[in-house]
């Protein structure tokens, strides 16, 4: 049977590790430097903290808005386009209705009617309708 | 200067740094060896010791002396070491490597390890223990600390600590049979 290793044997507990020369002598200085560096860092952070917070809030709001416009391009741009279209259409109609071109032959109802009706048709119409002849005789 | 005097000095206006330097002088080396036996590497032990002492400096104004200064310092240091080891273990787990194997390699190549083969085997076996068991074993075996003090540091009952030490010792004996 294999003999068990006795961990309580003398000399086994002594420390086999070592450190670089002067390590423990410099330990206090190293720790003091770390503490001072931490204090300086904390001081700068304390000053910059409110500004950083403000900048981050602005950045967050901007990104949020940008994200919303970027994520919803069709919904946000389509109504805008149709609205402009409507405005231009309305403007066009208003111009048409408010401005009458008296020299425009196309829109002149009197001349256009004259042009559209054939004189032969007028003669035929007069011939068929007696009341109109009667009215004409009354005029003379 | 005893701990109460050191704390009284620390609370005096303008003497904080001086008092803290005295605390570092008194406990720094002891804490270093405690860390070193847990992590094997001098560089890691140095970083962890400095981090622990900086944390102690920050927390010392709020120290209410409900526990003794040395157990309080040991608790800060032990927590720092356990957190460090957890992070390293997680990193090793993610890279599919064995962290205790890495620690053994560190010990093997450490230029600041001067022990014979038996001591090397013993410390390798210690590095194979689970972290909390390693803390208990190191504090009891190497530092010969009382169970009551270890209980104050780890917040574990004396009975549980005794059982943990017993299991650790058994595991180490088994590991040593394999290593020697």
PDB file of C-alpha atoms in Angstrom:
ATOM      1  CA  UNK A   1       0.000   0.000   0.000  1.00  0.00           C
ATOM      2  CA  UNK A   2       1.222   3.472  -0.888  1.00  0.00           C
ATOM      3  CA  UNK A   3       2.215   5.616   2.090  1.00  0.00           C
ATOM      4  CA  UNK A   4       0.217   8.821   2.514  1.00  0.00           C
ATOM      5  CA  UNK A   5       2.077  12.104   2.308  1.00  0.00           C
ATOM      6  CA  UNK A   6       2.040  13.844   5.680  1.00  0.00           C
ATOM      7  CA  UNK A   7       1.395  17.538   5.230  1.00  0.00           C
ATOM      8  CA  UNK A   8       2.244  18.182   8.866  1.00  0.00           C
ATOM      9  CA  UNK A   9       5.889  17.248   8.463  1.00  0.00           C
ATOM     10  CA  UNK A  10       8.293  19.965   9.655  1.00  0.00           C
ATOM     11  CA  UNK A  11       9.635  22.541   7.227  1.00  0.00           C
ATOM     12  CA  UNK A  12       6.830  22.103   4.749  1.00  0.00           C
ATOM     13  CA  UNK A  13       4.916  25.109   5.996  1.00  0.00           C
ATOM     14  CA  UNK A  14       7.718  27.602   5.459  1.00  0.00           C
ATOM     15  CA  UNK A  15       7.229  30.096   2.671  1.00  0.00           C
ATOM     16  CA  UNK A  16       8.938  29.122  -0.613  1.00  0.00           C
ATOM     17  CA  UNK A  17       7.925  32.292  -2.461  1.00  0.00           C
ATOM     18  CA  UNK A  18      10.104  35.373  -2.708  1.00  0.00           C
ATOM     19  CA  UNK A  19       9.696  38.897  -4.057  1.00  0.00           C
ATOM     20  CA  UNK A  20      11.903  41.274  -6.102  1.00  0.00           C
ATOM     21  CA  UNK A  21      14.489  43.151  -4.040  1.00  0.00           C
ATOM     22  CA  UNK A  22      13.130  46.091  -2.065  1.00  0.00           C
ATOM     23  CA  UNK A  23       9.534  45.281  -2.941  1.00  0.00           C
ATOM     24  CA  UNK A  24       8.158  45.692   0.573  1.00  0.00           C
ATOM     25  CA  UNK A  25      10.240  48.837   1.151  1.00  0.00           C
ATOM     26  CA  UNK A  26       8.578  50.476  -1.866  1.00  0.00           C
ATOM     27  CA  UNK A  27       5.104  49.184  -1.108  1.00  0.00           C
ATOM     28  CA  UNK A  28       4.067  52.218   0.953  1.00  0.00           C
ATOM     29  CA  UNK A  29       5.187  54.593  -1.797  1.00  0.00           C
ATOM     30  CA  UNK A  30       3.403  52.600  -4.489  1.00  0.00           C
ATOM     31  CA  UNK A  31       0.173  52.587  -2.499  1.00  0.00           C
ATOM     32  CA  UNK A  32       0.479  56.306  -1.700  1.00  0.00           C
ATOM     33  CA  UNK A  33       0.977  57.061  -5.405  1.00  0.00           C
ATOM     34  CA  UNK A  34      -2.072  55.004  -6.294  1.00  0.00           C
ATOM     35  CA  UNK A  35      -4.138  56.832  -3.691  1.00  0.00           C
ATOM     36  CA  UNK A  36      -2.966  60.251  -4.934  1.00  0.00           C
ATOM     37  CA  UNK A  37      -3.593  59.269  -8.582  1.00  0.00           C
ATOM     38  CA  UNK A  38      -7.082  58.124  -7.632  1.00  0.00           C
ATOM     39  CA  UNK A  39      -7.741  61.434  -5.876  1.00  0.00           C
ATOM     40  CA  UNK A  40      -6.625  63.452  -8.915  1.00  0.00           C
ATOM     41  CA  UNK A  41      -8.757  61.310 -11.197  1.00  0.00           C
ATOM     42  CA  UNK A  42     -11.755  61.743  -8.903  1.00  0.00           C
ATOM     43  CA  UNK A  43     -11.252  65.530  -8.848  1.00  0.00           C
ATOM     44  CA  UNK A  44     -11.223  65.823 -12.652  1.00  0.00           C
ATOM     45  CA  UNK A  45     -14.217  63.525 -12.912  1.00  0.00           C
ATOM     46  CA  UNK A  46     -16.134  65.547 -10.334  1.00  0.00           C
ATOM     47  CA  UNK A  47     -15.615  68.707 -12.410  1.00  0.00           C
ATOM     48  CA  UNK A  48     -16.464  67.097 -15.730  1.00  0.00           C
ATOM     49  CA  UNK A  49     -19.399  65.040 -14.525  1.00  0.00           C
ATOM     50  CA  UNK A  50     -22.219  67.633 -14.953  1.00  0.00           C
ATOM     51  CA  UNK A  51     -20.972  68.649 -18.395  1.00  0.00           C
ATOM     52  CA  UNK A  52     -20.652  65.045 -19.463  1.00  0.00           C
ATOM     53  CA  UNK A  53     -24.174  64.350 -18.230  1.00  0.00           C
ATOM     54  CA  UNK A  54     -25.566  67.304 -20.192  1.00  0.00           C
ATOM     55  CA  UNK A  55     -23.736  66.317 -23.364  1.00  0.00           C
ATOM     56  CA  UNK A  56     -24.914  62.744 -23.053  1.00  0.00           C
ATOM     57  CA  UNK A  57     -28.550  63.883 -22.588  1.00  0.00           C
ATOM     58  CA  UNK A  58     -28.345  66.051 -25.736  1.00  0.00           C
ATOM     59  CA  UNK A  59     -26.718  63.247 -27.658  1.00  0.00           C
ATOM     60  CA  UNK A  60     -29.402  60.834 -26.484  1.00  0.00           C
ATOM     61  CA  UNK A  61     -32.249  63.150 -27.527  1.00  0.00           C
ATOM     62  CA  UNK A  62     -30.627  63.812 -30.905  1.00  0.00           C
ATOM     63  CA  UNK A  63     -30.056  60.124 -31.548  1.00  0.00           C
ATOM     64  CA  UNK A  64     -33.604  59.325 -30.475  1.00  0.00           C
ATOM     65  CA  UNK A  65     -35.040  61.885 -32.905  1.00  0.00           C
ATOM     66  CA  UNK A  66     -32.702  60.829 -35.670  1.00  0.00           C
ATOM     67  CA  UNK A  67     -33.595  57.196 -35.074  1.00  0.00           C
ATOM     68  CA  UNK A  68     -37.334  57.920 -35.241  1.00  0.00           C
ATOM     69  CA  UNK A  69     -37.003  59.794 -38.559  1.00  0.00           C
ATOM     70  CA  UNK A  70     -34.692  57.155 -39.968  1.00  0.00           C
ATOM     71  CA  UNK A  71     -36.819  54.227 -38.872  1.00  0.00           C
ATOM     72  CA  UNK A  72     -40.090  55.635 -40.196  1.00  0.00           C
ATOM     73  CA  UNK A  73     -39.176  57.146 -43.600  1.00  0.00           C
ATOM     74  CA  UNK A  74     -42.394  56.280 -45.487  1.00  0.00           C
ATOM     75  CA  UNK A  75     -44.814  57.268 -42.775  1.00  0.00           C
ATOM     76  CA  UNK A  76     -43.077  60.532 -42.077  1.00  0.00           C
ATOM     77  CA  UNK A  77     -42.371  61.626 -45.681  1.00  0.00           C
ATOM     78  CA  UNK A  78     -45.560  60.457 -47.459  1.00  0.00           C
ATOM     79  CA  UNK A  79     -48.029  62.743 -45.650  1.00  0.00           C
ATOM     80  CA  UNK A  80     -45.602  65.620 -46.043  1.00  0.00           C
ATOM     81  CA  UNK A  81     -45.500  65.106 -49.833  1.00  0.00           C
ATOM     82  CA  UNK A  82     -49.232  64.739 -50.187  1.00  0.00           C
ATOM     83  CA  UNK A  83     -49.719  67.859 -48.127  1.00  0.00           C
ATOM     84  CA  UNK A  84     -47.477  69.876 -50.453  1.00  0.00           C
ATOM     85  CA  UNK A  85     -49.284  68.405 -53.411  1.00  0.00           C
ATOM     86  CA  UNK A  86     -52.566  69.462 -51.891  1.00  0.00           C
ATOM     87  CA  UNK A  87     -51.269  72.926 -51.237  1.00  0.00           C
ATOM     88  CA  UNK A  88     -50.066  73.359 -54.834  1.00  0.00           C
ATOM     89  CA  UNK A  89     -53.353  71.992 -56.180  1.00  0.00           C
ATOM     90  CA  UNK A  90     -55.332  74.334 -53.975  1.00  0.00           C
ATOM     91  CA  UNK A  91     -53.190  77.239 -55.046  1.00  0.00           C
ATOM     92  CA  UNK A  92     -53.688  76.370 -58.704  1.00  0.00           C
ATOM     93  CA  UNK A  93     -57.453  76.142 -58.284  1.00  0.00           C
ATOM     94  CA  UNK A  94     -57.573  79.404 -56.417  1.00  0.00           C
ATOM     95  CA  UNK A  95     -55.614  81.122 -59.182  1.00  0.00           C
ATOM     96  CA  UNK A  96     -57.935  79.704 -61.782  1.00  0.00           C
ATOM     97  CA  UNK A  97     -61.061  80.766 -59.927  1.00  0.00           C
ATOM     98  CA  UNK A  98     -59.844  84.204 -58.870  1.00  0.00           C
ATOM     99  CA  UNK A  99     -58.228  85.260 -62.134  1.00  0.00           C
ATOM    100  CA  UNK A 100     -60.470  85.581 -65.194  1.00  0.00           C
ATOM    101  CA  UNK A 101     -58.773  86.047 -68.508  1.00  0.00           C
ATOM    102  CA  UNK A 102     -61.212  88.119 -70.504  1.00  0.00           C
ATOM    103  CA  UNK A 103     -59.265  87.751 -73.724  1.00  0.00           C
ATOM    104  CA  UNK A 104     -59.015  84.026 -73.459  1.00  0.00           C
ATOM    105  CA  UNK A 105     -61.094  82.710 -76.286  1.00  0.00           C
ATOM    106  CA  UNK A 106     -61.134  79.214 -74.917  1.00  0.00           C
ATOM    107  CA  UNK A 107     -62.828  80.171 -71.667  1.00  0.00           C
ATOM    108  CA  UNK A 108     -65.254  82.704 -73.227  1.00  0.00           C
ATOM    109  CA  UNK A 109     -68.582  80.918 -73.084  1.00  0.00           C
ATOM    110  CA  UNK A 110     -70.356  83.223 -75.532  1.00  0.00           C
ATOM    111  CA  UNK A 111     -67.882  82.871 -78.388  1.00  0.00           C
ATOM    112  CA  UNK A 112     -67.345  79.229 -77.773  1.00  0.00           C
ATOM    113  CA  UNK A 113     -71.092  78.577 -77.924  1.00  0.00           C
ATOM    114  CA  UNK A 114     -71.282  80.461 -81.148  1.00  0.00           C
ATOM    115  CA  UNK A 115     -68.490  78.512 -82.591  1.00  0.00           C
ATOM    116  CA  UNK A 116     -69.855  75.215 -81.404  1.00  0.00           C
ATOM    117  CA  UNK A 117     -73.375  75.574 -82.819  1.00  0.00           C
ATOM    118  CA  UNK A 118     -73.782  74.987 -86.490  1.00  0.00           C
ATOM    119  CA  UNK A 119     -75.945  77.792 -88.255  1.00  0.00           C
ATOM    120  CA  UNK A 120     -77.844  75.106 -90.116  1.00  0.00           C
ATOM    121  CA  UNK A 121     -78.907  73.637 -86.780  1.00  0.00           C
ATOM    122  CA  UNK A 122     -80.229  77.034 -85.668  1.00  0.00           C
ATOM    123  CA  UNK A 123     -82.369  77.381 -88.807  1.00  0.00           C
ATOM    124  CA  UNK A 124     -83.731  73.877 -88.316  1.00  0.00           C
ATOM    125  CA  UNK A 125     -84.499  74.589 -84.699  1.00  0.00           C
ATOM    126  CA  UNK A 126     -86.345  77.834 -85.571  1.00  0.00           C
ATOM    127  CA  UNK A 127     -88.343  76.074 -88.247  1.00  0.00           C
ATOM    128  CA  UNK A 128     -89.521  73.370 -85.887  1.00  0.00           C
ATOM    129  CA  UNK A 129     -90.386  75.597 -82.936  1.00  0.00           C
ATOM    130  CA  UNK A 130     -93.403  77.904 -83.596  1.00  0.00           C
ATOM    131  CA  UNK A 131     -93.261  79.715 -80.258  1.00  0.00           C
ATOM    132  CA  UNK A 132     -89.909  81.151 -81.113  1.00  0.00           C
ATOM    133  CA  UNK A 133     -91.300  82.559 -84.414  1.00  0.00           C
ATOM    134  CA  UNK A 134     -94.148  84.083 -82.466  1.00  0.00           C
ATOM    135  CA  UNK A 135     -91.693  85.679 -80.050  1.00  0.00           C
ATOM    136  CA  UNK A 136     -89.669  87.022 -82.972  1.00  0.00           C
ATOM    137  CA  UNK A 137     -92.733  88.623 -84.552  1.00  0.00           C
ATOM    138  CA  UNK A 138     -93.548  90.311 -81.274  1.00  0.00           C
ATOM    139  CA  UNK A 139     -90.197  91.989 -81.279  1.00  0.00           C
ATOM    140  CA  UNK A 140     -90.994  93.703 -84.590  1.00  0.00           C
TER     141      UNK A 140
ATOM    142  CA  UNK B   1       1.430  50.762  17.765  1.00  0.00           C
ATOM    143  CA  UNK B   2      -1.717  48.708  18.144  1.00  0.00           C
ATOM    144  CA  UNK B   3      -4.743  48.844  15.825  1.00  0.00           C
ATOM    145  CA  UNK B   4      -6.813  51.125  18.064  1.00  0.00           C
ATOM    146  CA  UNK B   5      -4.038  53.695  18.190  1.00  0.00           C
ATOM    147  CA  UNK B   6      -3.598  53.449  14.419  1.00  0.00           C
ATOM    148  CA  UNK B   7      -7.301  54.065  13.873  1.00  0.00           C
ATOM    149  CA  UNK B   8      -7.309  56.966  16.334  1.00  0.00           C
ATOM    150  CA  UNK B   9      -4.353  58.462  14.485  1.00  0.00           C
ATOM    151  CA  UNK B  10      -6.120  57.974  11.164  1.00  0.00           C
ATOM    152  CA  UNK B  11      -9.079  59.977  12.446  1.00  0.00           C
ATOM    153  CA  UNK B  12      -6.912  62.905  13.447  1.00  0.00           C
ATOM    154  CA  UNK B  13      -7.049  65.815  11.029  1.00  0.00           C
ATOM    155  CA  UNK B  14      -4.164  65.767   8.513  1.00  0.00           C
ATOM    156  CA  UNK B  15      -2.667  62.500   9.774  1.00  0.00           C
ATOM    157  CA  UNK B  16      -4.633  60.108   7.586  1.00  0.00           C
ATOM    158  CA  UNK B  17      -1.784  59.414   5.165  1.00  0.00           C
ATOM    159  CA  UNK B  18       0.754  58.894   7.916  1.00  0.00           C
ATOM    160  CA  UNK B  19      -1.545  56.540   9.794  1.00  0.00           C
ATOM    161  CA  UNK B  20      -2.397  54.621   6.658  1.00  0.00           C
ATOM    162  CA  UNK B  21       1.278  54.232   5.824  1.00  0.00           C
ATOM    163  CA  UNK B  22       1.746  52.694   9.253  1.00  0.00           C
ATOM    164  CA  UNK B  23      -1.135  50.305   8.567  1.00  0.00           C
ATOM    165  CA  UNK B  24       0.452  49.319   5.235  1.00  0.00           C
ATOM    166  CA  UNK B  25       3.765  48.861   6.986  1.00  0.00           C
ATOM    167  CA  UNK B  26       2.181  46.650   9.630  1.00  0.00           C
ATOM    168  CA  UNK B  27      -0.071  44.469   7.466  1.00  0.00           C
ATOM    169  CA  UNK B  28       1.129  44.894   3.853  1.00  0.00           C
ATOM    170  CA  UNK B  29       3.571  42.001   3.852  1.00  0.00           C
ATOM    171  CA  UNK B  30       1.213  39.618   5.607  1.00  0.00           C
ATOM    172  CA  UNK B  31      -1.576  40.441   3.165  1.00  0.00           C
ATOM    173  CA  UNK B  32       0.798  40.056   0.240  1.00  0.00           C
ATOM    174  CA  UNK B  33       1.704  36.488   1.195  1.00  0.00           C
ATOM    175  CA  UNK B  34      -1.948  35.650   1.680  1.00  0.00           C
ATOM    176  CA  UNK B  35      -2.672  36.831  -1.880  1.00  0.00           C
ATOM    177  CA  UNK B  36       0.454  35.302  -3.375  1.00  0.00           C
ATOM    178  CA  UNK B  37      -0.428  31.825  -2.116  1.00  0.00           C
ATOM    179  CA  UNK B  38      -3.816  32.205  -3.779  1.00  0.00           C
ATOM    180  CA  UNK B  39      -2.693  33.444  -7.214  1.00  0.00           C
ATOM    181  CA  UNK B  40       0.943  32.227  -7.399  1.00  0.00           C
ATOM    182  CA  UNK B  41       2.124  35.092  -9.649  1.00  0.00           C
ATOM    183  CA  UNK B  42       3.980  38.037  -8.090  1.00  0.00           C
ATOM    184  CA  UNK B  43       2.561  40.537 -10.610  1.00  0.00           C
ATOM    185  CA  UNK B  44      -1.020  39.525  -9.935  1.00  0.00           C
ATOM    186  CA  UNK B  45      -0.378  39.500  -6.184  1.00  0.00           C
ATOM    187  CA  UNK B  46       1.105  43.001  -6.361  1.00  0.00           C
ATOM    188  CA  UNK B  47      -1.865  44.361  -8.340  1.00  0.00           C
ATOM    189  CA  UNK B  48      -4.369  42.738  -6.027  1.00  0.00           C
ATOM    190  CA  UNK B  49      -2.595  43.958  -2.908  1.00  0.00           C
ATOM    191  CA  UNK B  50      -2.529  47.531  -4.163  1.00  0.00           C
ATOM    192  CA  UNK B  51      -6.173  47.393  -5.218  1.00  0.00           C
ATOM    193  CA  UNK B  52      -7.125  46.007  -1.820  1.00  0.00           C
ATOM    194  CA  UNK B  53      -5.163  48.680   0.032  1.00  0.00           C
ATOM    195  CA  UNK B  54      -6.673  51.468  -2.064  1.00  0.00           C
ATOM    196  CA  UNK B  55     -10.134  50.067  -1.289  1.00  0.00           C
ATOM    197  CA  UNK B  56      -9.237  49.891   2.381  1.00  0.00           C
ATOM    198  CA  UNK B  57      -8.095  53.535   2.267  1.00  0.00           C
ATOM    199  CA  UNK B  58     -11.415  54.591   0.769  1.00  0.00           C
ATOM    200  CA  UNK B  59     -13.475  52.542   3.207  1.00  0.00           C
ATOM    201  CA  UNK B  60     -11.462  53.259   6.340  1.00  0.00           C
ATOM    202  CA  UNK B  61     -13.258  56.522   7.269  1.00  0.00           C
ATOM    203  CA  UNK B  62     -16.472  54.473   7.526  1.00  0.00           C
ATOM    204  CA  UNK B  63     -14.899  51.610   9.494  1.00  0.00           C
ATOM    205  CA  UNK B  64     -16.912  51.269  12.699  1.00  0.00           C
ATOM    206  CA  UNK B  65     -14.592  48.837  14.492  1.00  0.00           C
ATOM    207  CA  UNK B  66     -17.280  46.177  14.655  1.00  0.00           C
ATOM    208  CA  UNK B  67     -14.519  43.780  13.651  1.00  0.00           C
ATOM    209  CA  UNK B  68     -10.796  44.016  14.202  1.00  0.00           C
ATOM    210  CA  UNK B  69      -8.707  45.984  11.750  1.00  0.00           C
ATOM    211  CA  UNK B  70      -6.641  42.999  10.638  1.00  0.00           C
ATOM    212  CA  UNK B  71      -9.673  40.757   9.957  1.00  0.00           C
ATOM    213  CA  UNK B  72     -11.314  43.662   8.116  1.00  0.00           C
ATOM    214  CA  UNK B  73      -8.235  44.083   5.922  1.00  0.00           C
ATOM    215  CA  UNK B  74      -8.083  40.339   5.314  1.00  0.00           C
ATOM    216  CA  UNK B  75     -11.755  40.375   4.308  1.00  0.00           C
ATOM    217  CA  UNK B  76     -11.206  43.137   1.748  1.00  0.00           C
ATOM    218  CA  UNK B  77      -8.165  41.361   0.363  1.00  0.00           C
ATOM    219  CA  UNK B  78      -9.851  37.958   0.237  1.00  0.00           C
ATOM    220  CA  UNK B  79     -12.875  39.392  -1.577  1.00  0.00           C
ATOM    221  CA  UNK B  80     -10.582  41.077  -4.073  1.00  0.00           C
ATOM    222  CA  UNK B  81      -8.722  37.817  -4.692  1.00  0.00           C
ATOM    223  CA  UNK B  82     -11.900  35.747  -5.036  1.00  0.00           C
ATOM    224  CA  UNK B  83     -13.363  38.239  -7.516  1.00  0.00           C
ATOM    225  CA  UNK B  84     -10.132  38.169  -9.504  1.00  0.00           C
ATOM    226  CA  UNK B  85     -10.058  34.370  -9.571  1.00  0.00           C
ATOM    227  CA  UNK B  86     -13.700  34.197 -10.661  1.00  0.00           C
ATOM    228  CA  UNK B  87     -12.995  36.528 -13.578  1.00  0.00           C
ATOM    229  CA  UNK B  88      -9.940  34.543 -14.593  1.00  0.00           C
ATOM    230  CA  UNK B  89     -11.845  31.279 -14.341  1.00  0.00           C
ATOM    231  CA  UNK B  90     -14.632  32.628 -16.504  1.00  0.00           C
ATOM    232  CA  UNK B  91     -12.116  33.783 -19.077  1.00  0.00           C
ATOM    233  CA  UNK B  92     -10.468  30.349 -19.029  1.00  0.00           C
ATOM    234  CA  UNK B  93     -13.864  28.665 -19.326  1.00  0.00           C
ATOM    235  CA  UNK B  94     -14.706  30.755 -22.392  1.00  0.00           C
ATOM    236  CA  UNK B  95     -11.361  29.962 -23.989  1.00  0.00           C
ATOM    237  CA  UNK B  96     -11.780  26.274 -23.056  1.00  0.00           C
ATOM    238  CA  UNK B  97      -8.672  26.126 -20.878  1.00  0.00           C
ATOM    239  CA  UNK B  98      -8.099  24.915 -17.339  1.00  0.00           C
ATOM    240  CA  UNK B  99      -7.306  27.770 -14.964  1.00  0.00           C
ATOM    241  CA  UNK B 100      -5.822  25.672 -12.142  1.00  0.00           C
ATOM    242  CA  UNK B 101      -3.515  24.132 -14.768  1.00  0.00           C
ATOM    243  CA  UNK B 102      -2.469  27.648 -15.749  1.00  0.00           C
ATOM    244  CA  UNK B 103      -1.727  28.486 -12.110  1.00  0.00           C
ATOM    245  CA  UNK B 104       0.424  25.368 -11.822  1.00  0.00           C
ATOM    246  CA  UNK B 105       2.342  26.470 -14.920  1.00  0.00           C
ATOM    247  CA  UNK B 106       2.857  29.912 -13.367  1.00  0.00           C
ATOM    248  CA  UNK B 107       4.282  28.226 -10.285  1.00  0.00           C
ATOM    249  CA  UNK B 108       6.474  25.972 -12.408  1.00  0.00           C
ATOM    250  CA  UNK B 109       8.023  28.899 -14.278  1.00  0.00           C
ATOM    251  CA  UNK B 110       8.093  31.356 -11.368  1.00  0.00           C
ATOM    252  CA  UNK B 111      11.586  32.734 -10.794  1.00  0.00           C
ATOM    253  CA  UNK B 112      10.481  33.856  -7.325  1.00  0.00           C
ATOM    254  CA  UNK B 113       9.725  30.320  -6.133  1.00  0.00           C
ATOM    255  CA  UNK B 114      12.579  28.809  -4.188  1.00  0.00           C
ATOM    256  CA  UNK B 115      11.072  25.662  -2.713  1.00  0.00           C
ATOM    257  CA  UNK B 116      12.174  22.043  -3.175  1.00  0.00           C
ATOM    258  CA  UNK B 117      10.136  19.461  -5.088  1.00  0.00           C
ATOM    259  CA  UNK B 118       8.026  18.577  -2.036  1.00  0.00           C
ATOM    260  CA  UNK B 119       7.099  22.205  -1.458  1.00  0.00           C
ATOM    261  CA  UNK B 120       6.404  22.721  -5.132  1.00  0.00           C
ATOM    262  CA  UNK B 121       4.136  19.696  -5.135  1.00  0.00           C
ATOM    263  CA  UNK B 122       2.372  20.937  -1.994  1.00  0.00           C
ATOM    264  CA  UNK B 123       1.734  24.374  -3.494  1.00  0.00           C
ATOM    265  CA  UNK B 124       0.561  22.859  -6.765  1.00  0.00           C
ATOM    266  CA  UNK B 125      -1.868  20.730  -4.811  1.00  0.00           C
ATOM    267  CA  UNK B 126      -3.086  23.825  -2.966  1.00  0.00           C
ATOM    268  CA  UNK B 127      -3.676  25.595  -6.289  1.00  0.00           C
ATOM    269  CA  UNK B 128      -5.912  22.704  -7.365  1.00  0.00           C
ATOM    270  CA  UNK B 129      -8.338  23.351  -4.489  1.00  0.00           C
ATOM    271  CA  UNK B 130     -11.564  25.287  -5.043  1.00  0.00           C
ATOM    272  CA  UNK B 131     -10.974  28.976  -4.199  1.00  0.00           C
ATOM    273  CA  UNK B 132     -12.852  29.212  -0.913  1.00  0.00           C
ATOM    274  CA  UNK B 133     -11.394  25.968   0.326  1.00  0.00           C
ATOM    275  CA  UNK B 134      -7.974  27.274  -0.678  1.00  0.00           C
ATOM    276  CA  UNK B 135      -8.512  30.400   1.409  1.00  0.00           C
ATOM    277  CA  UNK B 136      -9.489  28.329   4.446  1.00  0.00           C
ATOM    278  CA  UNK B 137      -6.581  25.944   3.980  1.00  0.00           C
ATOM    279  CA  UNK B 138      -4.017  28.719   3.464  1.00  0.00           C
ATOM    280  CA  UNK B 139      -5.144  30.757   6.453  1.00  0.00           C
ATOM    281  CA  UNK B 140      -5.204  27.738   8.741  1.00  0.00           C
ATOM    282  CA  UNK B 141      -2.251  25.749   7.471  1.00  0.00           C
ATOM    283  CA  UNK B 142       0.326  28.364   6.423  1.00  0.00           C
ATOM    284  CA  UNK B 143      -0.697  31.315   8.574  1.00  0.00           C
ATOM    285  CA  UNK B 144      -1.864  29.163  11.480  1.00  0.00           C
ATOM    286  CA  UNK B 145      -4.770  31.494  12.054  1.00  0.00           C
ATOM    287  CA  UNK B 146      -7.436  30.656  14.603  1.00  0.00           C
ATOM    288  CA  UNK B 147     -10.714  29.337  13.252  1.00  0.00           C
ATOM    289  CA  UNK B 148     -12.496  32.182  15.066  1.00  0.00           C
ATOM    290  CA  UNK B 149     -10.472  34.733  13.119  1.00  0.00           C
ATOM    291  CA  UNK B 150     -11.048  32.919   9.812  1.00  0.00           C
ATOM    292  CA  UNK B 151     -14.738  32.868  10.684  1.00  0.00           C
ATOM    293  CA  UNK B 152     -14.653  36.651  11.156  1.00  0.00           C
ATOM    294  CA  UNK B 153     -12.925  37.094   7.803  1.00  0.00           C
ATOM    295  CA  UNK B 154     -15.088  34.776   5.744  1.00  0.00           C
ATOM    296  CA  UNK B 155     -18.362  35.089   7.643  1.00  0.00           C
ATOM    297  CA  UNK B 156     -18.600  31.291   7.919  1.00  0.00           C
ATOM    298  CA  UNK B 157     -19.214  29.252  11.058  1.00  0.00           C
ATOM    299  CA  UNK B 158     -16.261  27.627  12.805  1.00  0.00           C
ATOM    300  CA  UNK B 159     -17.792  24.178  12.294  1.00  0.00           C
ATOM    301  CA  UNK B 160     -18.100  24.690   8.551  1.00  0.00           C
ATOM    302  CA  UNK B 161     -14.521  25.962   8.430  1.00  0.00           C
ATOM    303  CA  UNK B 162     -13.199  22.920  10.262  1.00  0.00           C
ATOM    304  CA  UNK B 163     -15.035  20.627   7.836  1.00  0.00           C
ATOM    305  CA  UNK B 164     -13.733  22.635   4.880  1.00  0.00           C
ATOM    306  CA  UNK B 165     -10.147  22.432   6.162  1.00  0.00           C
ATOM    307  CA  UNK B 166     -10.468  18.697   6.719  1.00  0.00           C
ATOM    308  CA  UNK B 167     -11.722  18.146   3.145  1.00  0.00           C
ATOM    309  CA  UNK B 168      -8.994  20.376   1.755  1.00  0.00           C
ATOM    310  CA  UNK B 169      -6.282  18.499   3.640  1.00  0.00           C
ATOM    311  CA  UNK B 170      -7.606  15.169   2.307  1.00  0.00           C
ATOM    312  CA  UNK B 171      -7.653  16.476  -1.252  1.00  0.00           C
ATOM    313  CA  UNK B 172      -4.113  17.780  -0.921  1.00  0.00           C
ATOM    314  CA  UNK B 173      -2.846  14.468   0.396  1.00  0.00           C
ATOM    315  CA  UNK B 174      -4.443  12.710  -2.561  1.00  0.00           C
ATOM    316  CA  UNK B 175      -3.011  15.238  -5.013  1.00  0.00           C
ATOM    317  CA  UNK B 176       0.445  14.866  -3.455  1.00  0.00           C
ATOM    318  CA  UNK B 177       0.370  11.111  -3.973  1.00  0.00           C
ATOM    319  CA  UNK B 178      -0.218  11.805  -7.639  1.00  0.00           C
ATOM    320  CA  UNK B 179       2.344  14.605  -7.908  1.00  0.00           C
ATOM    321  CA  UNK B 180       5.241  12.974  -5.998  1.00  0.00           C
TER     322      UNK B 180
END
